[in-house]
Amino acid sequence: MLLLGDTFPNFQANSTEGVINFYKWLGDSWGILFSHPADFTPVCTTELAKLVQLMPEFQKRNVKVIALSCDSVCSHWEWSKDIKFIAGASQEDKFPFPIIEDKKRAIAYRLGMIDQGELDSTDMPVTARAVFVVDPYKKYRLSLLYPASTGRNFDEILRVIDSLQLCDKNKVATPANWKIGDDVMVLPSVAETKGFNPPITVVDLPSGKRYFRKTKNPEDCNPDLDIMD
Ligand code: BEZ
């Protein structure tokens, strides 16, 4: 079983942009792999259209996007016209990310992306809606696994990328429903809180334990703007 923090397995696959070696395609970027049950299905079409619209947000975060659906590359090319239409994009625009073909579900089985509760017309379990986030060191950092019947929330996907990238650079963790601009929590492993910048607020709790330590998002605090007395 693949565990968070493991090296994400490399694979080679045919895609709408030719044969892709996952590691080479990723280069030094973050990467996100979205799997889909099938081409020409309504929920998948809304999901990929949302991705087309959100591409600038992924690019801003240095995240490359790749999708996978079990049908053929020719089918993906045909389907991508519908996706662009639903996204409100021009048919002249290049489709902004590759879609992998996985006709025999080989990658889907290898990465545990199967929904046994949803069968296709040949009684084969469909590919689930998986999300895998891989960092620039090819480490597997996050997964979400949704059944075929439930479309994913792409605002949440951008939110977790923001959290992963912030927490990689600072000794903080993000609380429930955190979003950019909100306070963050200081990591339990941080013993010395004096001199922490931005300053830490320790919240008094009934237990008397001093673990609930909040601070401003360090990336919202530009030292150039500090006003000195
Ligand atoms: C869909 O994308 O609409 C879908 C695909 C497979 C099962 C259920 C829904």
PDB file of C-alpha atoms and ligand atoms in Angstrom:
ATOM      1  CA  MET A   1       0.000   0.000   0.000  1.00  0.00           C
ATOM      2  CA  LEU A   2       1.227   3.472  -0.868  1.00  0.00           C
ATOM      3  CA  LEU A   3       1.634   5.640   2.256  1.00  0.00           C
ATOM      4  CA  LEU A   4       1.840   9.415   2.519  1.00  0.00           C
ATOM      5  CA  GLY A   5       5.508  10.413   2.356  1.00  0.00           C
ATOM      6  CA  ASP A   6       6.442   7.436   0.117  1.00  0.00           C
ATOM      7  CA  THR A   7       8.018   8.082  -3.259  1.00  0.00           C
ATOM      8  CA  PHE A   8       5.150   8.130  -5.761  1.00  0.00           C
ATOM      9  CA  PRO A   9       5.600   5.310  -8.325  1.00  0.00           C
ATOM     10  CA  ASN A  10       6.717   6.351 -11.785  1.00  0.00           C
ATOM     11  CA  PHE A  11       4.687   5.098 -14.755  1.00  0.00           C
ATOM     12  CA  GLN A  12       4.579   5.454 -18.521  1.00  0.00           C
ATOM     13  CA  ALA A  13       1.271   5.891 -20.315  1.00  0.00           C
ATOM     14  CA  ASN A  14      -0.272   6.991 -23.575  1.00  0.00           C
ATOM     15  CA  SER A  15      -2.013  10.346 -23.335  1.00  0.00           C
ATOM     16  CA  THR A  16      -3.544  13.107 -25.423  1.00  0.00           C
ATOM     17  CA  GLU A  17      -0.031  14.632 -25.505  1.00  0.00           C
ATOM     18  CA  GLY A  18       1.700  11.388 -26.554  1.00  0.00           C
ATOM     19  CA  VAL A  19       3.537   8.872 -24.367  1.00  0.00           C
ATOM     20  CA  ILE A  20       4.214  10.361 -20.963  1.00  0.00           C
ATOM     21  CA  ASN A  21       6.819   9.305 -18.442  1.00  0.00           C
ATOM     22  CA  PHE A  22       5.255  10.621 -15.249  1.00  0.00           C
ATOM     23  CA  TYR A  23       8.542  11.684 -13.578  1.00  0.00           C
ATOM     24  CA  LYS A  24       9.867  13.408 -16.732  1.00  0.00           C
ATOM     25  CA  TRP A  25       6.550  15.151 -17.269  1.00  0.00           C
ATOM     26  CA  LEU A  26       6.577  16.343 -13.641  1.00  0.00           C
ATOM     27  CA  GLY A  27      10.111  17.760 -13.772  1.00  0.00           C
ATOM     28  CA  ASP A  28      10.672  19.981 -10.708  1.00  0.00           C
ATOM     29  CA  SER A  29       7.005  20.906 -10.259  1.00  0.00           C
ATOM     30  CA  TRP A  30       4.305  19.792  -7.933  1.00  0.00           C
ATOM     31  CA  GLY A  31       1.884  17.470  -9.727  1.00  0.00           C
ATOM     32  CA  ILE A  32      -1.724  16.481  -9.340  1.00  0.00           C
ATOM     33  CA  LEU A  33      -3.328  13.421 -10.885  1.00  0.00           C
ATOM     34  CA  PHE A  34      -7.117  13.246 -11.213  1.00  0.00           C
ATOM     35  CA  SER A  35      -8.750   9.965 -12.224  1.00  0.00           C
ATOM     36  CA  HIS A  36     -12.173   9.669 -13.838  1.00  0.00           C
ATOM     37  CA  PRO A  37     -14.593   6.763 -14.387  1.00  0.00           C
ATOM     38  CA  ALA A  38     -15.170   7.297 -18.123  1.00  0.00           C
ATOM     39  CA  ASP A  39     -15.265   9.753 -21.027  1.00  0.00           C
ATOM     40  CA  PHE A  40     -18.558  11.363 -22.095  1.00  0.00           C
ATOM     41  CA  THR A  41     -20.083  11.150 -18.617  1.00  0.00           C
ATOM     42  CA  PRO A  42     -21.720  14.233 -17.114  1.00  0.00           C
ATOM     43  CA  VAL A  43     -20.016  14.524 -13.702  1.00  0.00           C
ATOM     44  CA  CYS A  44     -16.539  13.909 -15.175  1.00  0.00           C
ATOM     45  CA  THR A  45     -17.231  16.553 -17.813  1.00  0.00           C
ATOM     46  CA  THR A  46     -18.098  19.150 -15.141  1.00  0.00           C
ATOM     47  CA  GLU A  47     -14.940  18.228 -13.212  1.00  0.00           C
ATOM     48  CA  LEU A  48     -12.580  18.562 -16.157  1.00  0.00           C
ATOM     49  CA  ALA A  49     -14.294  21.788 -17.250  1.00  0.00           C
ATOM     50  CA  LYS A  50     -13.710  23.178 -13.752  1.00  0.00           C
ATOM     51  CA  LEU A  51     -10.044  22.183 -14.071  1.00  0.00           C
ATOM     52  CA  VAL A  52      -9.783  23.967 -17.430  1.00  0.00           C
ATOM     53  CA  GLN A  53     -11.156  27.121 -15.768  1.00  0.00           C
ATOM     54  CA  LEU A  54      -8.841  26.787 -12.746  1.00  0.00           C
ATOM     55  CA  MET A  55      -5.617  26.178 -14.704  1.00  0.00           C
ATOM     56  CA  PRO A  56      -4.222  29.669 -13.911  1.00  0.00           C
ATOM     57  CA  GLU A  57      -4.678  28.885 -10.179  1.00  0.00           C
ATOM     58  CA  PHE A  58      -2.718  25.630 -10.493  1.00  0.00           C
ATOM     59  CA  GLN A  59      -0.026  27.345 -12.579  1.00  0.00           C
ATOM     60  CA  LYS A  60       0.331  30.118  -9.944  1.00  0.00           C
ATOM     61  CA  ARG A  61       1.085  27.399  -7.393  1.00  0.00           C
ATOM     62  CA  ASN A  62       3.597  25.618  -9.692  1.00  0.00           C
ATOM     63  CA  VAL A  63       1.322  22.551  -9.911  1.00  0.00           C
ATOM     64  CA  LYS A  64       1.109  20.529 -13.134  1.00  0.00           C
ATOM     65  CA  VAL A  65      -2.251  18.872 -13.792  1.00  0.00           C
ATOM     66  CA  ILE A  66      -2.829  15.490 -15.421  1.00  0.00           C
ATOM     67  CA  ALA A  67      -6.080  13.538 -15.753  1.00  0.00           C
ATOM     68  CA  LEU A  68      -6.759   9.858 -16.367  1.00  0.00           C
ATOM     69  CA  SER A  69      -9.815   8.131 -17.775  1.00  0.00           C
ATOM     70  CA  CYS A  70     -10.069   4.531 -18.934  1.00  0.00           C
ATOM     71  CA  ASP A  71     -11.081   5.290 -22.528  1.00  0.00           C
ATOM     72  CA  SER A  72      -8.787   5.695 -25.563  1.00  0.00           C
ATOM     73  CA  VAL A  73      -6.779   8.775 -26.516  1.00  0.00           C
ATOM     74  CA  CYS A  74      -9.022   9.256 -29.595  1.00  0.00           C
ATOM     75  CA  SER A  75     -12.050   9.267 -27.325  1.00  0.00           C
ATOM     76  CA  HIS A  76     -10.323  11.763 -24.992  1.00  0.00           C
ATOM     77  CA  TRP A  77      -9.604  14.111 -27.933  1.00  0.00           C
ATOM     78  CA  GLU A  78     -13.267  14.002 -28.984  1.00  0.00           C
ATOM     79  CA  TRP A  79     -14.460  14.454 -25.383  1.00  0.00           C
ATOM     80  CA  SER A  80     -12.125  17.406 -24.797  1.00  0.00           C
ATOM     81  CA  LYS A  81     -14.254  19.463 -27.254  1.00  0.00           C
ATOM     82  CA  ASP A  82     -17.275  18.995 -24.950  1.00  0.00           C
ATOM     83  CA  ILE A  83     -15.154  19.826 -21.896  1.00  0.00           C
ATOM     84  CA  LYS A  84     -13.975  23.084 -23.493  1.00  0.00           C
ATOM     85  CA  PHE A  85     -17.570  23.903 -24.415  1.00  0.00           C
ATOM     86  CA  ILE A  86     -18.822  23.368 -20.825  1.00  0.00           C
ATOM     87  CA  ALA A  87     -15.827  25.368 -19.501  1.00  0.00           C
ATOM     88  CA  GLY A  88     -16.740  28.269 -21.783  1.00  0.00           C
ATOM     89  CA  ALA A  89     -13.310  28.005 -23.448  1.00  0.00           C
ATOM     90  CA  SER A  90     -12.698  28.555 -27.137  1.00  0.00           C
ATOM     91  CA  GLN A  91     -12.490  25.440 -29.329  1.00  0.00           C
ATOM     92  CA  GLU A  92      -9.349  27.069 -30.789  1.00  0.00           C
ATOM     93  CA  ASP A  93      -7.580  26.895 -27.387  1.00  0.00           C
ATOM     94  CA  LYS A  94      -5.152  24.044 -26.807  1.00  0.00           C
ATOM     95  CA  PHE A  95      -6.499  21.676 -24.178  1.00  0.00           C
ATOM     96  CA  PRO A  96      -4.450  22.755 -21.154  1.00  0.00           C
ATOM     97  CA  PHE A  97      -3.408  19.394 -19.650  1.00  0.00           C
ATOM     98  CA  PRO A  98      -2.912  15.809 -20.802  1.00  0.00           C
ATOM     99  CA  ILE A  99      -5.499  13.056 -20.328  1.00  0.00           C
ATOM    100  CA  ILE A 100      -4.039   9.568 -19.905  1.00  0.00           C
ATOM    101  CA  GLU A 101      -5.711   6.501 -21.414  1.00  0.00           C
ATOM    102  CA  ASP A 102      -6.028   3.499 -19.118  1.00  0.00           C
ATOM    103  CA  LYS A 103      -8.083   1.083 -21.184  1.00  0.00           C
ATOM    104  CA  LYS A 104      -7.266  -1.989 -19.084  1.00  0.00           C
ATOM    105  CA  ARG A 105      -7.432  -0.018 -15.794  1.00  0.00           C
ATOM    106  CA  ALA A 106      -3.776  -1.026 -15.247  1.00  0.00           C
ATOM    107  CA  ILE A 107      -2.823   2.308 -13.618  1.00  0.00           C
ATOM    108  CA  ALA A 108      -6.137   2.509 -11.767  1.00  0.00           C
ATOM    109  CA  TYR A 109      -5.579  -0.919 -10.166  1.00  0.00           C
ATOM    110  CA  ARG A 110      -1.900  -0.199  -9.444  1.00  0.00           C
ATOM    111  CA  LEU A 111      -2.740   3.036  -7.602  1.00  0.00           C
ATOM    112  CA  GLY A 112      -5.888   1.722  -5.868  1.00  0.00           C
ATOM    113  CA  MET A 113      -8.243   3.975  -7.815  1.00  0.00           C
ATOM    114  CA  ILE A 114     -11.123   1.524  -8.340  1.00  0.00           C
ATOM    115  CA  ASP A 115     -14.758   1.921  -7.263  1.00  0.00           C
ATOM    116  CA  GLN A 116     -16.040  -1.652  -6.846  1.00  0.00           C
ATOM    117  CA  GLY A 117     -19.490  -0.282  -6.023  1.00  0.00           C
ATOM    118  CA  GLU A 118     -20.027   1.134  -9.531  1.00  0.00           C
ATOM    119  CA  LEU A 119     -19.948  -1.218 -12.520  1.00  0.00           C
ATOM    120  CA  ASP A 120     -19.755  -0.231 -16.172  1.00  0.00           C
ATOM    121  CA  SER A 121     -21.890  -1.731 -18.984  1.00  0.00           C
ATOM    122  CA  THR A 122     -19.548  -4.779 -19.104  1.00  0.00           C
ATOM    123  CA  ASP A 123     -19.851  -5.306 -15.309  1.00  0.00           C
ATOM    124  CA  MET A 124     -16.298  -4.088 -14.754  1.00  0.00           C
ATOM    125  CA  PRO A 125     -15.714  -1.836 -11.693  1.00  0.00           C
ATOM    126  CA  VAL A 126     -15.164   1.750 -12.840  1.00  0.00           C
ATOM    127  CA  THR A 127     -12.207   3.957 -12.000  1.00  0.00           C
ATOM    128  CA  ALA A 128     -12.920   6.011  -8.868  1.00  0.00           C
ATOM    129  CA  ARG A 129     -12.433   9.777  -8.586  1.00  0.00           C
ATOM    130  CA  ALA A 130      -8.975   9.836  -7.036  1.00  0.00           C
ATOM    131  CA  VAL A 131      -6.740  12.840  -6.433  1.00  0.00           C
ATOM    132  CA  PHE A 132      -3.018  12.348  -5.835  1.00  0.00           C
ATOM    133  CA  VAL A 133      -0.734  15.268  -5.014  1.00  0.00           C
ATOM    134  CA  VAL A 134       2.986  14.702  -5.583  1.00  0.00           C
ATOM    135  CA  ASP A 135       5.634  17.207  -4.519  1.00  0.00           C
ATOM    136  CA  PRO A 136       8.748  18.293  -6.483  1.00  0.00           C
ATOM    137  CA  TYR A 137      10.736  15.484  -4.740  1.00  0.00           C
ATOM    138  CA  LYS A 138       8.192  12.952  -6.134  1.00  0.00           C
ATOM    139  CA  LYS A 139       6.837  12.312  -2.642  1.00  0.00           C
ATOM    140  CA  TYR A 140       3.209  11.309  -2.337  1.00  0.00           C
ATOM    141  CA  ARG A 141       1.682  14.085  -0.211  1.00  0.00           C
ATOM    142  CA  LEU A 142      -2.086  13.786  -0.341  1.00  0.00           C
ATOM    143  CA  SER A 143      -4.881  11.611  -1.628  1.00  0.00           C
ATOM    144  CA  LEU A 144      -8.636  11.931  -1.870  1.00  0.00           C
ATOM    145  CA  LEU A 145     -10.821   9.076  -3.040  1.00  0.00           C
ATOM    146  CA  TYR A 146     -14.395   9.778  -4.070  1.00  0.00           C
ATOM    147  CA  PRO A 147     -16.960   7.347  -5.473  1.00  0.00           C
ATOM    148  CA  ALA A 148     -17.963   7.710  -9.116  1.00  0.00           C
ATOM    149  CA  SER A 149     -21.274   9.290  -8.091  1.00  0.00           C
ATOM    150  CA  THR A 150     -19.769  12.323  -6.290  1.00  0.00           C
ATOM    151  CA  GLY A 151     -17.949  15.125  -8.107  1.00  0.00           C
ATOM    152  CA  ARG A 152     -14.968  16.657  -6.305  1.00  0.00           C
ATOM    153  CA  ASN A 153     -14.682  20.125  -4.767  1.00  0.00           C
ATOM    154  CA  PHE A 154     -11.888  21.957  -6.591  1.00  0.00           C
ATOM    155  CA  ASP A 155     -11.795  24.853  -4.114  1.00  0.00           C
ATOM    156  CA  GLU A 156     -10.864  22.275  -1.472  1.00  0.00           C
ATOM    157  CA  ILE A 157      -8.136  20.882  -3.721  1.00  0.00           C
ATOM    158  CA  LEU A 158      -6.569  24.334  -4.142  1.00  0.00           C
ATOM    159  CA  ARG A 159      -6.938  24.912  -0.379  1.00  0.00           C
ATOM    160  CA  VAL A 160      -4.998  21.751   0.506  1.00  0.00           C
ATOM    161  CA  ILE A 161      -2.254  22.669  -1.962  1.00  0.00           C
ATOM    162  CA  ASP A 162      -1.983  26.083  -0.259  1.00  0.00           C
ATOM    163  CA  SER A 163      -1.775  24.341   3.111  1.00  0.00           C
ATOM    164  CA  LEU A 164       0.857  21.822   1.953  1.00  0.00           C
ATOM    165  CA  GLN A 165       3.033  24.526   0.412  1.00  0.00           C
ATOM    166  CA  LEU A 166       2.717  26.869   3.427  1.00  0.00           C
ATOM    167  CA  CYS A 167       3.452  24.109   5.949  1.00  0.00           C
ATOM    168  CA  ASP A 168       6.501  22.920   3.967  1.00  0.00           C
ATOM    169  CA  LYS A 169       8.066  26.359   4.349  1.00  0.00           C
ATOM    170  CA  ASN A 170       7.040  27.187   7.946  1.00  0.00           C
ATOM    171  CA  LYS A 171       6.727  25.305  11.244  1.00  0.00           C
ATOM    172  CA  VAL A 172       2.950  25.580  11.199  1.00  0.00           C
ATOM    173  CA  ALA A 173      -0.157  23.508  10.495  1.00  0.00           C
ATOM    174  CA  THR A 174      -3.526  24.744   9.242  1.00  0.00           C
ATOM    175  CA  PRO A 175      -6.703  24.332  11.349  1.00  0.00           C
ATOM    176  CA  ALA A 176     -10.185  23.192  10.352  1.00  0.00           C
ATOM    177  CA  ASN A 177     -11.626  25.049   7.360  1.00  0.00           C
ATOM    178  CA  TRP A 178      -8.478  27.209   7.149  1.00  0.00           C
ATOM    179  CA  LYS A 179      -8.098  29.417   4.126  1.00  0.00           C
ATOM    180  CA  ILE A 180      -5.464  31.896   2.979  1.00  0.00           C
ATOM    181  CA  GLY A 181      -5.484  34.914   5.340  1.00  0.00           C
ATOM    182  CA  ASP A 182      -6.581  32.963   8.445  1.00  0.00           C
ATOM    183  CA  ASP A 183      -4.364  32.324  11.478  1.00  0.00           C
ATOM    184  CA  VAL A 184      -2.393  29.068  11.598  1.00  0.00           C
ATOM    185  CA  MET A 185      -1.347  26.728  14.432  1.00  0.00           C
ATOM    186  CA  VAL A 186       2.241  26.275  15.617  1.00  0.00           C
ATOM    187  CA  LEU A 187       3.505  22.707  15.186  1.00  0.00           C
ATOM    188  CA  PRO A 188       3.488  20.628  18.410  1.00  0.00           C
ATOM    189  CA  SER A 189       7.176  19.839  17.699  1.00  0.00           C
ATOM    190  CA  VAL A 190       8.141  23.511  18.184  1.00  0.00           C
ATOM    191  CA  ALA A 191       9.366  23.660  21.806  1.00  0.00           C
ATOM    192  CA  GLU A 192      10.810  27.185  21.983  1.00  0.00           C
ATOM    193  CA  THR A 193       8.182  29.796  21.227  1.00  0.00           C
ATOM    194  CA  LYS A 194      10.112  32.917  22.258  1.00  0.00           C
ATOM    195  CA  GLY A 195      11.316  34.889  19.272  1.00  0.00           C
ATOM    196  CA  PHE A 196       8.883  33.114  16.925  1.00  0.00           C
ATOM    197  CA  ASN A 197       8.000  35.484  14.133  1.00  0.00           C
ATOM    198  CA  PRO A 198       5.127  36.308  13.843  1.00  0.00           C
ATOM    199  CA  PRO A 199       4.501  36.139  17.633  1.00  0.00           C
ATOM    200  CA  ILE A 200       2.565  33.210  19.100  1.00  0.00           C
ATOM    201  CA  THR A 201      -0.643  33.439  21.139  1.00  0.00           C
ATOM    202  CA  VAL A 202      -1.138  30.546  23.575  1.00  0.00           C
ATOM    203  CA  VAL A 203      -4.837  29.964  24.276  1.00  0.00           C
ATOM    204  CA  ASP A 204      -5.720  29.036  27.885  1.00  0.00           C
ATOM    205  CA  LEU A 205      -7.677  25.772  27.940  1.00  0.00           C
ATOM    206  CA  PRO A 206      -9.613  23.934  30.697  1.00  0.00           C
ATOM    207  CA  SER A 207      -6.945  21.192  30.686  1.00  0.00           C
ATOM    208  CA  GLY A 208      -4.272  23.735  31.591  1.00  0.00           C
ATOM    209  CA  LYS A 209      -2.165  22.308  28.746  1.00  0.00           C
ATOM    210  CA  ARG A 210      -0.442  24.884  26.549  1.00  0.00           C
ATOM    211  CA  TYR A 211      -0.677  23.211  23.157  1.00  0.00           C
ATOM    212  CA  PHE A 212      -3.217  25.484  21.428  1.00  0.00           C
ATOM    213  CA  ARG A 213      -0.804  27.988  19.927  1.00  0.00           C
ATOM    214  CA  LYS A 214      -1.891  30.319  17.163  1.00  0.00           C
ATOM    215  CA  THR A 215       0.083  32.686  14.999  1.00  0.00           C
ATOM    216  CA  LYS A 216      -0.485  34.808  11.911  1.00  0.00           C
ATOM    217  CA  ASN A 217       0.209  33.186   8.575  1.00  0.00           C
ATOM    218  CA  PRO A 218       3.973  33.920   8.298  1.00  0.00           C
ATOM    219  CA  GLU A 219       3.573  34.537   4.567  1.00  0.00           C
ATOM    220  CA  ASP A 220       1.034  37.320   5.214  1.00  0.00           C
ATOM    221  CA  CYS A 221       3.599  39.158   7.391  1.00  0.00           C
ATOM    222  CA  ASN A 222       5.945  41.131   5.201  1.00  0.00           C
ATOM    223  CA  PRO A 223       8.884  42.233   7.394  1.00  0.00           C
ATOM    224  CA  ASP A 224       9.463  45.234   5.095  1.00  0.00           C
ATOM    225  CA  LEU A 225       6.144  46.624   6.318  1.00  0.00           C
ATOM    226  CA  ASP A 226       6.951  46.320  10.071  1.00  0.00           C
ATOM    227  CA  ILE A 227       6.702  49.692  11.759  1.00  0.00           C
ATOM    228  CA  MET A 228       9.502  50.189  14.305  1.00  0.00           C
ATOM    229  CA  ASP A 229       9.032  52.622  17.238  1.00  0.00           C
TER     230      ASP A 229
HETATM  231  C1  BEZ B   1     -20.371  10.708 -14.354  1.00  0.00           C
HETATM  232  O1  BEZ B   1     -19.267  11.184 -14.588  1.00  0.00           O
HETATM  233  O2  BEZ B   1     -21.392  11.340 -14.541  1.00  0.00           O
HETATM  234  C2  BEZ B   1     -20.461   9.294 -13.809  1.00  0.00           C
HETATM  235  C3  BEZ B   1     -19.606   8.315 -14.278  1.00  0.00           C
HETATM  236  C4  BEZ B   1     -19.707   7.018 -13.755  1.00  0.00           C
HETATM  237  C5  BEZ B   1     -20.664   6.739 -12.784  1.00  0.00           C
HETATM  238  C6  BEZ B   1     -21.490   7.751 -12.306  1.00  0.00           C
HETATM  239  C7  BEZ B   1     -21.400   9.037 -12.826  1.00  0.00           C
END
